[in-house]
mmCIF file of C-alpha atoms in Angstrom:
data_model
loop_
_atom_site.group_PDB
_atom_site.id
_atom_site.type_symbol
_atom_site.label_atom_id
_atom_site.label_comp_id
_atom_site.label_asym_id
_atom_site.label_seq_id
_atom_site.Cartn_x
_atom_site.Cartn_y
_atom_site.Cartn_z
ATOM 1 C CA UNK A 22 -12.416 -7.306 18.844
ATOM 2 C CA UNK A 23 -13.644 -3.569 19.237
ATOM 3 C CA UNK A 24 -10.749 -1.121 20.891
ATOM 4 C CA UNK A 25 -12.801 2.141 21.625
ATOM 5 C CA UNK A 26 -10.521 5.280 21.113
ATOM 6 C CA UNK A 27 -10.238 7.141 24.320
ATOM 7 C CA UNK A 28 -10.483 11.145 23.499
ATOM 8 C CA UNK A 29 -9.030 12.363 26.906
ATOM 9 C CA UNK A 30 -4.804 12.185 26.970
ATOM 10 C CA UNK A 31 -2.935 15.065 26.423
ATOM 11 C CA UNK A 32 -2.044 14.200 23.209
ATOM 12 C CA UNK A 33 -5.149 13.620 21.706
ATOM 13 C CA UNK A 34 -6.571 16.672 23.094
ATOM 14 C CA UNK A 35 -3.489 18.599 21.282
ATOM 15 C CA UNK A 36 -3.990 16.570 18.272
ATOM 16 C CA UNK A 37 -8.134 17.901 18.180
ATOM 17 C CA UNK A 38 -6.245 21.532 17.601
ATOM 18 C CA UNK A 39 -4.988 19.965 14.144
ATOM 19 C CA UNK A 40 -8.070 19.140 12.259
ATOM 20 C CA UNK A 41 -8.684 20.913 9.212
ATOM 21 C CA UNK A 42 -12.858 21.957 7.924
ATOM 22 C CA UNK A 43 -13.425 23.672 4.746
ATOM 23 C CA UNK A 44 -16.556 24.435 3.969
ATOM 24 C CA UNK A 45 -17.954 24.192 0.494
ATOM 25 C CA UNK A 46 -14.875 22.736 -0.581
ATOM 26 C CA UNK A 47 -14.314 22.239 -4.748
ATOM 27 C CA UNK A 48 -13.767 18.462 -4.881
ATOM 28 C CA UNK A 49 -11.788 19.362 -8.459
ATOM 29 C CA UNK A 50 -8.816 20.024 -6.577
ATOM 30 C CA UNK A 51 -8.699 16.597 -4.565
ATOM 31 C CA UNK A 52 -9.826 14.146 -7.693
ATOM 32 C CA UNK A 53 -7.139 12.794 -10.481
ATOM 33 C CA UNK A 54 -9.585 13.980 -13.240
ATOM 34 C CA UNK A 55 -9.988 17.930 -11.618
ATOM 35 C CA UNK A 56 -13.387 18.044 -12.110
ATOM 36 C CA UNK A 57 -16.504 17.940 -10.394
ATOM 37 C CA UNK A 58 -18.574 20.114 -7.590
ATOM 38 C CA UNK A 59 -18.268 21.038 -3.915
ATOM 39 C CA UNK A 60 -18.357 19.479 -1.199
ATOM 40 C CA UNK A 61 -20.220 20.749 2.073
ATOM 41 C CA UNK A 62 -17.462 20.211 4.025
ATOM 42 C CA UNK A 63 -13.787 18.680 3.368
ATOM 43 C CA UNK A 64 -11.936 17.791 6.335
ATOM 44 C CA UNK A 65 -8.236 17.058 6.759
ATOM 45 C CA UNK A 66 -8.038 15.321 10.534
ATOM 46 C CA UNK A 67 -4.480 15.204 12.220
ATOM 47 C CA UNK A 68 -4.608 11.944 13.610
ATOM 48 C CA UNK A 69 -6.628 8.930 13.714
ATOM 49 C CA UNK A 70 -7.754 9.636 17.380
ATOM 50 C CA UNK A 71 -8.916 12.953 15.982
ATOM 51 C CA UNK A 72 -10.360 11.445 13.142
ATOM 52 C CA UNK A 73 -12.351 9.004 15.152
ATOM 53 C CA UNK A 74 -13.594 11.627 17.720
ATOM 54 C CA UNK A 75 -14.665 13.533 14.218
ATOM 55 C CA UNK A 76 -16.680 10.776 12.874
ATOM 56 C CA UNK A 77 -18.429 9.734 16.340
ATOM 57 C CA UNK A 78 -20.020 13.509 16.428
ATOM 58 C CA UNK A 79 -21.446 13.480 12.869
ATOM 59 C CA UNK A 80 -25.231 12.821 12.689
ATOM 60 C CA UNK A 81 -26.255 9.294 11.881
ATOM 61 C CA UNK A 82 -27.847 10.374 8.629
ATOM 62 C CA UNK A 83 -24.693 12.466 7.401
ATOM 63 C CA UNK A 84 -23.320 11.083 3.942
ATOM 64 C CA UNK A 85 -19.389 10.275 4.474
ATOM 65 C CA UNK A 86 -16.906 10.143 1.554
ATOM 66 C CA UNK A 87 -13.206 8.948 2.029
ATOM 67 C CA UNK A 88 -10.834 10.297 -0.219
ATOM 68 C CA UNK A 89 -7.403 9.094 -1.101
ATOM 69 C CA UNK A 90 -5.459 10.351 -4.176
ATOM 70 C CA UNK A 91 -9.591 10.829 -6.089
ATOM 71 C CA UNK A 92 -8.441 8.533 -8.724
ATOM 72 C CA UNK A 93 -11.467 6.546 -8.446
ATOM 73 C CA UNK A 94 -13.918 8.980 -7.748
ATOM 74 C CA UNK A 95 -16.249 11.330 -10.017
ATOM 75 C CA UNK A 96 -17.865 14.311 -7.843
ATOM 76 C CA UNK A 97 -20.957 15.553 -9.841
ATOM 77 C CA UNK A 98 -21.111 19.356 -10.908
ATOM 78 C CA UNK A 99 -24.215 19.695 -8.098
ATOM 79 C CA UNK A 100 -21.484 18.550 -5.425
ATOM 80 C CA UNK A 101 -21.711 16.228 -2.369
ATOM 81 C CA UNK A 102 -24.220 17.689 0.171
ATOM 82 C CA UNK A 103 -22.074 15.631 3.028
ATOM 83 C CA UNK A 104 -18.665 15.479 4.319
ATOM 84 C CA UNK A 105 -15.392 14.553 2.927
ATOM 85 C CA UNK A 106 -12.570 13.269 4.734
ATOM 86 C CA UNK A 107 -8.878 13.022 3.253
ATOM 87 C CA UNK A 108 -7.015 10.033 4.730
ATOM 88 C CA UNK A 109 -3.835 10.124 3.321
ATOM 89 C CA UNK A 110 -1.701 12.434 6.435
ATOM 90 C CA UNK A 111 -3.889 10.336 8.952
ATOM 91 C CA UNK A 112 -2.819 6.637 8.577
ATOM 92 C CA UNK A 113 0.631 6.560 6.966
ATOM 93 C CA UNK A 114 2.166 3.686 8.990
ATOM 94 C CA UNK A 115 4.166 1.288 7.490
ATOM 95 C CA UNK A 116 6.411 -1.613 8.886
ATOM 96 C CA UNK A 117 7.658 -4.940 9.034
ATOM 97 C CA UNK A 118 6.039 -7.314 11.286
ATOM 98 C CA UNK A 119 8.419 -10.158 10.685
ATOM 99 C CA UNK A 120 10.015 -11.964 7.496
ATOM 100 C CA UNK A 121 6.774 -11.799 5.353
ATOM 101 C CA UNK A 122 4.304 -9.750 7.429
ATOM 102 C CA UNK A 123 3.807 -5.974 6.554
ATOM 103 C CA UNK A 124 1.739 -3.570 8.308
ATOM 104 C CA UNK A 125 0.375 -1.146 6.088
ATOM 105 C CA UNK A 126 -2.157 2.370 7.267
ATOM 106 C CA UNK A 127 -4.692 2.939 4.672
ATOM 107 C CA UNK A 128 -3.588 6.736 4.020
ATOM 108 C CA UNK A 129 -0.186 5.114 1.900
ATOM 109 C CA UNK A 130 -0.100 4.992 -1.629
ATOM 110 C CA UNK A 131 0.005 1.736 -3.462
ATOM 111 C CA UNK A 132 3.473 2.833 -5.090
ATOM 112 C CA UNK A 133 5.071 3.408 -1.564
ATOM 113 C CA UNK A 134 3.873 0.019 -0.602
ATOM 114 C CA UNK A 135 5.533 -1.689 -3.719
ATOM 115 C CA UNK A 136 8.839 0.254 -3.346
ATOM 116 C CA UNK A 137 8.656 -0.695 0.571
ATOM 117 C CA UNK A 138 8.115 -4.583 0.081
ATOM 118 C CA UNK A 139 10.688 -4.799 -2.931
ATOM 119 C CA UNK A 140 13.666 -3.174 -0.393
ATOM 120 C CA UNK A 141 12.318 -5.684 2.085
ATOM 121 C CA UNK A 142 13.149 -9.005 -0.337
ATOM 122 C CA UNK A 143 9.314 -9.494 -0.168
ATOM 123 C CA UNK A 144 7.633 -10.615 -3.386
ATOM 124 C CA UNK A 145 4.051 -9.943 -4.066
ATOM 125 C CA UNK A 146 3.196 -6.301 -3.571
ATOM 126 C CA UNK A 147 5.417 -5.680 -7.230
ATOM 127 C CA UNK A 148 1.710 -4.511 -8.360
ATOM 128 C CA UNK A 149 0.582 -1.988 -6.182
ATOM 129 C CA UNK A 150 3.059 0.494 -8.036
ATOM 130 C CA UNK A 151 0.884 0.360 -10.736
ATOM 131 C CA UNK A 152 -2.256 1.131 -8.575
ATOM 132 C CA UNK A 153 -2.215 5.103 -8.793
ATOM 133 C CA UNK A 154 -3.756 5.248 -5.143
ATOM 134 C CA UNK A 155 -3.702 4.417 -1.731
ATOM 135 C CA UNK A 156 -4.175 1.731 0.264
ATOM 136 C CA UNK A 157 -7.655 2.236 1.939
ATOM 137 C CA UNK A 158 -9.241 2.315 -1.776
ATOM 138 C CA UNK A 159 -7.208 -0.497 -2.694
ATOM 139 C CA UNK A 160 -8.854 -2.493 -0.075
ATOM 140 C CA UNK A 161 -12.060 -0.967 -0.371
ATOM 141 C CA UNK A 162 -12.119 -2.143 -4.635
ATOM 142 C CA UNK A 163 -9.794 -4.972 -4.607
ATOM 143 C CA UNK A 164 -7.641 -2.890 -6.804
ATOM 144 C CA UNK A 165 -5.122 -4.871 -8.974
ATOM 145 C CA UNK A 166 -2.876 -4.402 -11.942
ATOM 146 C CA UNK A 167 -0.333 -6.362 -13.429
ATOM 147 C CA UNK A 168 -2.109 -9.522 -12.928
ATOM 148 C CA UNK A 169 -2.800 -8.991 -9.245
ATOM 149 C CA UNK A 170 -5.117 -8.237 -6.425
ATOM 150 C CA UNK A 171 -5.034 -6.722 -2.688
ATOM 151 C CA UNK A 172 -6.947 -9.031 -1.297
ATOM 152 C CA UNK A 173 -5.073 -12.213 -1.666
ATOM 153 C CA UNK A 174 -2.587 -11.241 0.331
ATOM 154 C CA UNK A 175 -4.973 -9.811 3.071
ATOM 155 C CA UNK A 176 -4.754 -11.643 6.677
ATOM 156 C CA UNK A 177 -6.156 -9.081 8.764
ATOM 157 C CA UNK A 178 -7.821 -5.192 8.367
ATOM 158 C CA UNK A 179 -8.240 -2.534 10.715
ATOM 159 C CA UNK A 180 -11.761 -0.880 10.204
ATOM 160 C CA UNK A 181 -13.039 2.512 12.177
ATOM 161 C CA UNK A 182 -16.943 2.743 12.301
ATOM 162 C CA UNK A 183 -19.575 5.783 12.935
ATOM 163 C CA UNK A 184 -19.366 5.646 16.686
ATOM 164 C CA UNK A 185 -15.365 6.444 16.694
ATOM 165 C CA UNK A 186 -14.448 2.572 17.308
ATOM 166 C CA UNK A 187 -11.783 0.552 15.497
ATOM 167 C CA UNK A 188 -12.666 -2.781 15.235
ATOM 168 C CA UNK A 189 -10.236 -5.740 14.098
ATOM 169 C CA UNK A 190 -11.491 -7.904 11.542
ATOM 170 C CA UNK A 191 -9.989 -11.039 9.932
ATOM 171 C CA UNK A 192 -10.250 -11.330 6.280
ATOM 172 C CA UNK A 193 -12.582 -14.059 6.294
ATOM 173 C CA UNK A 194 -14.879 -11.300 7.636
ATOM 174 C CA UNK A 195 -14.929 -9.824 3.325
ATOM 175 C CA UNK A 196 -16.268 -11.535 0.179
ATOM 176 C CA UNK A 197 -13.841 -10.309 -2.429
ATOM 177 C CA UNK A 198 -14.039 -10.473 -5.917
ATOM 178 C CA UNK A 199 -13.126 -8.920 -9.503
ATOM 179 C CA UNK A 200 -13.001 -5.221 -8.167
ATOM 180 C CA UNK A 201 -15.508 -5.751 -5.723
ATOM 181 C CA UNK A 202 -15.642 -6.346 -1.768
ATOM 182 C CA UNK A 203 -18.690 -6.769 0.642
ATOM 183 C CA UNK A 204 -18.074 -6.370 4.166
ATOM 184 C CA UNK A 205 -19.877 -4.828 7.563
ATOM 185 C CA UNK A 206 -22.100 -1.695 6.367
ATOM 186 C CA UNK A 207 -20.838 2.052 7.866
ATOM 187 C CA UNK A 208 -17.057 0.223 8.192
ATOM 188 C CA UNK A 209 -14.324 2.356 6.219
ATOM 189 C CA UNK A 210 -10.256 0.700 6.170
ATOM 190 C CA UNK A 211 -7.751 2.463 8.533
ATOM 191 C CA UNK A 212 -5.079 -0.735 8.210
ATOM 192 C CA UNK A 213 -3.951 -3.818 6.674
ATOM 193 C CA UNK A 214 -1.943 -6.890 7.584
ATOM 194 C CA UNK A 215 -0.352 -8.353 4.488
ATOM 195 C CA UNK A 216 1.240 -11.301 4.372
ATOM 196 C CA UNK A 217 3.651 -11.677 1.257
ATOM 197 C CA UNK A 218 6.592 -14.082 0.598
ATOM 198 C CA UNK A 219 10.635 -14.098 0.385
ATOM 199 C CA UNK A 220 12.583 -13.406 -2.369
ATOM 200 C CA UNK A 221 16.427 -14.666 -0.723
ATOM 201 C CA UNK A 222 18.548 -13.214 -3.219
ATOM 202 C CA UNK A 223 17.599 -9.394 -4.563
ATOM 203 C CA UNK A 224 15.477 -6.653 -3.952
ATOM 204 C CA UNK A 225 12.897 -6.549 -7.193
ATOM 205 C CA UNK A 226 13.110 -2.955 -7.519
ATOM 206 C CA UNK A 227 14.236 -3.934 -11.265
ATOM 207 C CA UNK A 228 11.158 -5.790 -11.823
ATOM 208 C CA UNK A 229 8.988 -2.698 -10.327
ATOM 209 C CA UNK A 230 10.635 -0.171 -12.888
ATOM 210 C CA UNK A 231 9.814 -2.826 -15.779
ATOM 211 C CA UNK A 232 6.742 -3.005 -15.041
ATOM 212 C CA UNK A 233 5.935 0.745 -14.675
ATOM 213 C CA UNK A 234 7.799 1.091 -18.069
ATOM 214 C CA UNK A 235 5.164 -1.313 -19.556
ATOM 215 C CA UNK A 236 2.603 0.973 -17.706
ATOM 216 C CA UNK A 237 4.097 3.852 -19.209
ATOM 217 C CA UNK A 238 4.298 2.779 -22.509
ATOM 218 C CA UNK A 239 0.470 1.567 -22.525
ATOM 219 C CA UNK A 240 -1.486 3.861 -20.625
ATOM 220 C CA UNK A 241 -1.673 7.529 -20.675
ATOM 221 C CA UNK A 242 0.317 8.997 -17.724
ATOM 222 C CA UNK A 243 0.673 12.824 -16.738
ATOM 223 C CA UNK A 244 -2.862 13.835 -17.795
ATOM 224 C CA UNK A 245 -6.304 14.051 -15.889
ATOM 225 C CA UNK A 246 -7.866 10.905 -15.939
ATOM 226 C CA UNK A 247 -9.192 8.163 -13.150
ATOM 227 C CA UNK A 248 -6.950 5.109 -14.458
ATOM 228 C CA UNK A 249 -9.205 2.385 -15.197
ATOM 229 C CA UNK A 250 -13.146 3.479 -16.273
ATOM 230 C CA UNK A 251 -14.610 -0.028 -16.621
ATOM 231 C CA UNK A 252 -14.041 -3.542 -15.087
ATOM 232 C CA UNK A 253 -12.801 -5.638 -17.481
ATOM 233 C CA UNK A 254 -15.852 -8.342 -18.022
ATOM 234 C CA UNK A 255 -15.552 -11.625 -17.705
ATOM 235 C CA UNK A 256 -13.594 -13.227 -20.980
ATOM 236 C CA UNK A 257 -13.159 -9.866 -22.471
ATOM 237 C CA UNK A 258 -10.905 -6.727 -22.171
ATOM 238 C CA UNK A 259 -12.521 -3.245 -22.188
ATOM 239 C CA UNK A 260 -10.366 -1.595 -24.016
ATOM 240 C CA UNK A 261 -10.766 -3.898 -26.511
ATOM 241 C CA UNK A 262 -14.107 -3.453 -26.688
ATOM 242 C CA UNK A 263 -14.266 0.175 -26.855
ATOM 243 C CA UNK A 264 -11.905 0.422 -29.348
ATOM 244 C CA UNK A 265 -13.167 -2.181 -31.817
ATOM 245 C CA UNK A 266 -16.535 0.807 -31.381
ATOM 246 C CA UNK A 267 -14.446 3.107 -33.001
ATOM 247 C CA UNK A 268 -14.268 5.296 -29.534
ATOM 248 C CA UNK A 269 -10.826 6.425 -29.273
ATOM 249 C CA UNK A 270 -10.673 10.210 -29.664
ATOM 250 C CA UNK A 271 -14.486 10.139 -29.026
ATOM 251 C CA UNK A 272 -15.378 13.313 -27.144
ATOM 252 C CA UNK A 273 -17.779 15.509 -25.371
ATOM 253 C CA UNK A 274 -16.866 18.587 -24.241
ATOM 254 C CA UNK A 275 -13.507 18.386 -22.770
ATOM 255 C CA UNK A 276 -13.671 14.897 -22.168
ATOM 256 C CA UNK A 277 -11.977 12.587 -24.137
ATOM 257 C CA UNK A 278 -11.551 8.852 -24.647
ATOM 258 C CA UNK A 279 -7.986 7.777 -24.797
ATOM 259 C CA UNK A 280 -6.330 7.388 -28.265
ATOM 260 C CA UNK A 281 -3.475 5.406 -25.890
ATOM 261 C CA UNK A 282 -5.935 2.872 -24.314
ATOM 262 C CA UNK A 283 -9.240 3.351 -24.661
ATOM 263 C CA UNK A 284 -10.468 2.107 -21.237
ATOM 264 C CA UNK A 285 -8.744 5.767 -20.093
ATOM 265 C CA UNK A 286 -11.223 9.102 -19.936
ATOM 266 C CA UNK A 287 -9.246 11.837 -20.454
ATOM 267 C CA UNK A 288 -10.125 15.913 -18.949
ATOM 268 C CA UNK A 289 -8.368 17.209 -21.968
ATOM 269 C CA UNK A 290 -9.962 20.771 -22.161
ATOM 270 C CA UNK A 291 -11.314 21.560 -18.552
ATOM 271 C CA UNK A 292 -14.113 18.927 -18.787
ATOM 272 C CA UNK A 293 -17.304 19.213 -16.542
ATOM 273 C CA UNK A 294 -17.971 16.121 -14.529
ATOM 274 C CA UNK A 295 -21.232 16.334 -16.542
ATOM 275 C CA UNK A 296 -18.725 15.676 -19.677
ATOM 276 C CA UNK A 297 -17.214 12.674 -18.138
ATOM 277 C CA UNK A 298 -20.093 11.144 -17.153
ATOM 278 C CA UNK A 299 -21.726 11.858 -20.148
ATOM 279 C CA UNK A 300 -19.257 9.959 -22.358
ATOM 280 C CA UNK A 301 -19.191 7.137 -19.549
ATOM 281 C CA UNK A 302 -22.873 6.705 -20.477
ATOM 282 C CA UNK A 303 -22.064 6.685 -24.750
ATOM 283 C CA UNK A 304 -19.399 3.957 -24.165
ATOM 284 C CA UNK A 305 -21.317 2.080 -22.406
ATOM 285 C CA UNK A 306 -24.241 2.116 -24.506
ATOM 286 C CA UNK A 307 -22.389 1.878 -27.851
ATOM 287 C CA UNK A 308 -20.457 -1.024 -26.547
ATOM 288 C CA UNK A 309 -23.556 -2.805 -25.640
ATOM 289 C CA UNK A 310 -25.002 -2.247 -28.558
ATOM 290 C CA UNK A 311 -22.305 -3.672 -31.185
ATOM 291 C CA UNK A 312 -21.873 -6.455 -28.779
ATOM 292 C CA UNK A 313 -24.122 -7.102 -26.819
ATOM 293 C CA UNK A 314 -22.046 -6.661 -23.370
ATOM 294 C CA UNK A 315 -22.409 -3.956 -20.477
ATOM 295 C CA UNK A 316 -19.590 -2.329 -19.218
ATOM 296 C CA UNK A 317 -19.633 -1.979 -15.579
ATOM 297 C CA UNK A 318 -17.909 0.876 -14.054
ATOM 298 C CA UNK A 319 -14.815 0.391 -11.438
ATOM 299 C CA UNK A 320 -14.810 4.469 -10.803
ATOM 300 C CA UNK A 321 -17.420 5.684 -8.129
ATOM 301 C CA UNK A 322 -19.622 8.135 -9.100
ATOM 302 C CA UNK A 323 -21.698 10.465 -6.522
ATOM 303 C CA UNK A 324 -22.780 13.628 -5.431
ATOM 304 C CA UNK A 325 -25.867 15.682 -7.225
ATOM 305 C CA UNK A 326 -26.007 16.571 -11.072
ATOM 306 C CA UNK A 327 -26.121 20.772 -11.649
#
């Protein structure tokens, strides 16, 4: 099912008077780990019509980055020669469909989600508070914590493509796996249909706070980092693995690994992305050295090295 936004009501046309273009934009101020180059342009739409007018009169061959919170994302110090667009003001929505149905926008953050779900007696979204994102990269990764995943609970998606259309796909439509979804090519997430269950007799905002605390307790919180650097491989834990290397407190420039949990990359002295990336590439290679495995990374890196 395609629905083809229409650009021509009133309130679209007011909406076009909303978008936002910055040109040569420093992507440090829109990632988690404040680092990293410029981007050629960064644009803040005002609604999704605008949005999808926006994307339909982009070249074919123009490089498109969607940014959420940027805590999975590593701009390079050379920058992204392409556009950026910020999601998060453009598709906020977020209701109840019926008794375990939830409606979600892609532009709401994983932790809204959770808190939203638990008021609603619904049980199975207690994990996105511990996603420090939004929605759209949720679905885009399978992002999971806690012991679970987005896209179990998926039933149907939303998706807006290059020509301005939003198309409704099923979720039989996606492969999933570990931190990793294929799906229709030039596609990016404006929605999700989530089907969760009942909980009859409380709210499990209780179980949300214990679970943060755990979070809290584990992982370092308040600093500049990305969350998660590498997928956990199959049988083994990363962390593990990098610290049985000896790599906690392992640094180069003002990048740092963890001494908290060492699957954590820390901007602890106003790191270059060169830094980061840098010390992505020593973990990995120590780690495979002393045993043999290679860490994959669940943080997207892109853009052009200085």
């Amino acid at each position: 099912m395609v629905r083809c936004v229409s650009m021509k009501t009133d309130v679209e046309i007011a909406a076009m008077k909303e978008i936002k273009i910055i040109k040569d934009e420093p992507m440090s101020r829109h990632t988690s780990w404040r680092a990293g180059g410029n981007a050629k342009q960064y644009v803040q739409p005002g609604s999704l019509a605008e949005l999808a007018s926006f994307i339909a009169s982009l070249p074919e061959n123009e490089e498109i980055l969607f940014i959420g919170l940027g805590s999975n994302t590593l701009v390079r110090d050379g920058g992204f020669d392409g556009t950026v667009i910020a999601t998060q003001a453009v598709t906020s929505q977020l209701e109840l469909i019926d008794d375990t149905t939830v409606y979600v926008g892609a532009g709401v953050a994983g932790a809204k989600l959770a808190r939203f779900c638990s008021k609603n007696k619904l049980v199975g979204a207690e994990f996105f508070a511990g996603i420090p994102g939004l929605v759209g990269g949720a679905l885009a990764m399978n992002a999971g914590a806690f012991g679970g995943e987005t896209w179990p609970l998926v039933i149907e998606v939303e998706t807006l493509n290059r020509k301005g259309e939003i198309k409704k796909r099923q979720a039989s439509d996606f492969k999933y796996s570990y931190r990793h979804v294929d799906g229709p090519k030039d596609e990016w997430f404006v929605s999700a249909t989530l089907r969760l269950s009942r909980k009859n007799e409380q709210d499990n905002t209780i179980e949300i706070k214990q679970l943060l605390a755990k979070r809290a307790s584990s992982q370092p919180t308040g600093v500049a980092s990305c969350g998660s650097v590498f997928r956990n491989p199959e049988g083994f834990y990363a962390a593990q693995l990098i610290e049985e290397c000896g790599l906690k407190g392992k640094r180069i420039g003002g990048a740092v690994v963890s001494e908290k949990h060492a699957n954590f990359i820390i901007n602890d002295n106003n790191a270059t992305a060169a830094d980061i990336e840098s010390l992505i590439k020593l973990v990995q290679k120590t780690v495979k050295d002393e045993s043999g495995i290679l860490l994959q990374t669940e943080v997207r890196i892109i853009g052009d090295e200085k």
